[in-house]
């Protein structure tokens, strides 16, 4: 099983649609979770951290289910500018010393169509 | 500009040549990471420094790869005897300890093409 798995897409949605991305991770000891956004030929940038209680930032909602080792990102009222690749990222934690290696999924490509 | 800076942005080299990339992290960040990204894939971890200490290395980092961060500030990544399979985007990121949830900021990357 891959460490972080995502549906690669592409997701082609009309403006205004709601779209959801899912991600699963294999290391049950992982401690930190993020969604990064990457535009074509650009560097990844943090979209939001994901907390156990779930968190919302404007049109974006992230949720974490530790029992199922599952992370989700919901985008409401999609804009053309949301078109990008969304990377699910998990902190690869080791017991004891701790590790800050971030493990990335392959990303899910989103295209928002006029 | 106070972001993560990488140099060069693009590098084309012949197979067998050595290349060196530089990363200047955000000045107060003590953690520095190197990642490699190929088309259609997410970034893959190569190595990470806390200050000048190299604390983790991926199995992807073969003997031909070496990274340094001599004074705990900028870092270099050298690839010796480059192979076509080394062609990729090499990304550097930095972050500030101690919180696990600390955001990692990425540079714009160095795109390596081995011909």
XYZ file of C-alpha atoms in Angstrom:
229
model
C 0.000 0.000 0.000
C 1.353 3.415 -0.934
C 2.067 5.783 1.939
C -0.313 8.461 0.672
C -2.879 7.688 -1.998
C -5.020 10.075 -3.954
C -7.277 9.808 -6.971
C -5.183 11.530 -9.679
C -8.256 12.814 -11.494
C -8.571 14.937 -13.511
C -11.690 16.399 -12.021
C -13.365 18.680 -14.565
C -16.096 20.710 -12.902
C -18.129 23.775 -13.895
C -17.745 27.060 -12.065
C -19.837 27.132 -8.942
C -19.734 23.380 -8.402
C -18.759 21.657 -5.196
C -15.943 19.145 -5.489
C -14.444 16.766 -2.960
C -11.019 15.126 -2.906
C -10.097 12.146 -0.798
C -6.799 10.835 0.436
C -5.763 7.793 2.459
C -2.522 7.259 4.330
C -0.890 4.068 5.533
C 1.126 5.100 8.592
C -1.211 5.134 11.566
C 1.430 6.975 13.599
C 1.300 10.015 11.317
C 0.667 13.160 13.273
C 0.254 16.085 10.916
C -1.764 16.468 7.767
C -1.941 19.129 5.113
C -3.362 20.022 1.746
C -0.954 21.791 -0.584
C -1.850 23.374 -3.885
C 0.476 23.267 -6.890
C -0.097 25.301 -10.018
C 1.358 24.085 -13.306
C 5.171 24.319 -13.268
C 5.142 26.106 -9.922
C 6.166 25.097 -6.418
C 3.689 23.595 -3.924
C 2.097 26.030 -1.507
C 0.243 25.270 1.697
C -3.522 25.485 1.278
C -4.475 24.403 4.773
C -3.529 22.190 7.666
C -5.970 19.450 8.607
C -7.039 18.978 12.202
C -8.927 16.149 13.865
C -11.850 18.443 14.588
C -12.065 19.477 10.954
C -11.379 22.998 9.788
C -12.770 25.474 7.339
C -11.201 28.365 5.497
C -13.674 30.222 3.357
C -14.816 27.901 0.580
C -12.448 25.157 1.669
C -13.183 22.512 4.306
C -10.733 19.835 5.382
C -11.524 16.802 7.497
C -9.482 14.040 9.069
C -10.656 10.587 10.101
C -7.841 8.977 12.052
C -9.668 5.683 12.523
C -10.035 5.240 8.771
C -6.738 7.027 7.979
C -8.596 9.244 5.588
C -8.356 12.953 4.758
C -10.736 14.988 2.655
C -10.875 18.420 1.058
C -14.130 20.023 0.002
C -14.204 23.053 -2.277
C -17.491 24.886 -2.538
C -18.499 27.363 -5.243
C -15.503 26.490 -7.433
C -13.722 29.356 -9.164
C -11.635 29.243 -12.330
C -8.652 30.183 -10.160
C -9.074 26.955 -8.173
C -7.723 25.011 -11.170
C -4.553 23.358 -9.907
C -3.205 20.091 -8.532
C -4.086 19.424 -4.902
C -1.505 17.458 -2.941
C -2.350 15.497 0.177
C 0.589 15.633 2.579
C 1.272 13.615 5.706
C 3.977 13.969 8.299
C 5.844 10.676 8.450
C 6.182 10.248 12.153
C 8.539 7.836 13.817
C 8.076 6.819 17.417
C 10.528 8.413 19.766
C 12.585 11.068 18.042
C 9.913 12.225 15.658
C 10.362 13.001 12.020
C 9.475 15.999 9.985
C 9.629 14.323 6.623
C 6.537 15.266 4.661
C 5.164 12.533 2.434
C 3.209 13.727 -0.578
C 0.521 12.022 -2.555
C 0.699 12.179 -6.347
C -1.891 14.927 -6.370
C -5.376 15.356 -7.752
C -5.748 17.611 -10.753
C -8.716 19.964 -10.776
C -9.906 21.910 -13.788
C -12.726 24.374 -13.254
C -14.487 25.065 -16.523
C -16.347 28.297 -17.380
C 12.294 38.773 -1.416
C 12.334 36.783 1.820
C 11.128 33.450 0.419
C 13.112 30.301 -0.327
C 15.499 30.908 -3.189
C 16.968 28.272 -5.489
C 19.684 28.598 -8.068
C 19.836 27.874 -10.918
C 16.207 27.718 -12.030
C 17.088 25.532 -14.994
C 20.064 23.309 -15.741
C 20.768 21.254 -18.835
C 23.710 18.921 -18.567
C 25.227 16.031 -20.457
C 25.037 12.575 -19.001
C 28.016 11.859 -16.791
C 28.598 15.459 -15.752
C 28.348 16.701 -12.169
C 25.845 19.366 -11.174
C 25.364 21.399 -8.010
C 22.248 23.239 -6.918
C 21.951 25.850 -4.217
C 19.097 26.621 -1.835
C 18.798 29.669 0.397
C 16.049 29.071 2.958
C 14.011 31.694 4.779
C 16.553 33.217 7.110
C 15.145 32.209 10.484
C 14.164 28.688 9.413
C 16.312 25.973 10.912
C 14.849 23.066 8.946
C 15.698 22.551 5.295
C 14.414 19.831 2.987
C 15.238 18.625 -0.502
C 12.596 16.968 -2.640
C 12.511 15.692 -6.191
C 9.463 15.856 -8.419
C 8.898 14.233 -11.802
C 5.986 14.839 -14.137
C 2.694 13.565 -12.788
C 4.109 12.702 -9.403
C 4.080 14.408 -6.054
C 7.355 15.612 -4.543
C 9.511 12.761 -3.196
C 11.593 13.317 -0.091
C 15.373 13.219 -0.528
C 16.902 14.585 2.646
C 16.422 16.984 5.539
C 18.637 19.148 7.729
C 18.052 20.611 11.118
C 20.551 23.459 11.275
C 23.765 21.958 9.873
C 22.941 18.359 10.790
C 21.631 16.046 8.081
C 19.100 14.034 10.051
C 17.336 11.978 7.403
C 18.180 10.615 3.985
C 15.873 8.804 1.632
C 16.783 5.587 -0.120
C 16.325 7.655 -3.281
C 19.519 9.474 -2.370
C 22.046 7.194 -4.016
C 25.797 7.450 -3.532
C 25.916 9.884 -6.439
C 23.903 12.409 -4.453
C 25.290 14.491 -1.636
C 23.808 17.393 0.265
C 25.410 19.815 2.650
C 24.393 22.674 4.856
C 27.744 23.700 6.285
C 26.756 26.697 8.389
C 23.142 25.896 8.940
C 22.070 28.486 6.407
C 22.188 27.748 2.662
C 22.382 24.212 1.349
C 23.837 22.570 -1.741
C 22.742 19.397 -3.493
C 25.332 17.788 -5.760
C 24.667 15.022 -8.244
C 27.725 13.267 -9.594
C 27.854 11.375 -12.878
C 24.360 12.430 -13.840
C 22.045 9.949 -15.528
C 18.977 10.589 -17.659
C 16.823 9.291 -14.829
C 18.006 12.223 -12.715
C 16.001 14.603 -14.891
C 13.431 16.153 -12.585
C 12.495 19.260 -10.657
C 14.541 19.555 -7.476
C 12.644 21.436 -4.796
C 14.010 22.905 -1.611
C 11.787 23.789 1.327
C 12.347 25.281 4.753
C 10.398 25.443 7.970
C 10.712 26.577 11.554
C 10.624 24.140 14.466
C 9.321 23.011 16.784
C 5.661 22.448 15.966
C 4.819 19.476 13.784
C 2.185 21.570 12.064
C 4.716 24.139 10.938
C 4.266 25.009 7.288
C 7.066 24.132 4.873
C 7.757 26.867 2.328
C 9.042 25.750 -1.049
C 11.380 27.440 -3.458
C 10.570 27.600 -7.143
C 12.791 24.638 -7.839
C 15.677 23.788 -10.133
C 14.619 21.946 -13.255
C 17.350 19.515 -14.310
C 17.469 18.019 -17.776
C 20.113 15.389 -18.457
C 20.721 14.824 -22.162
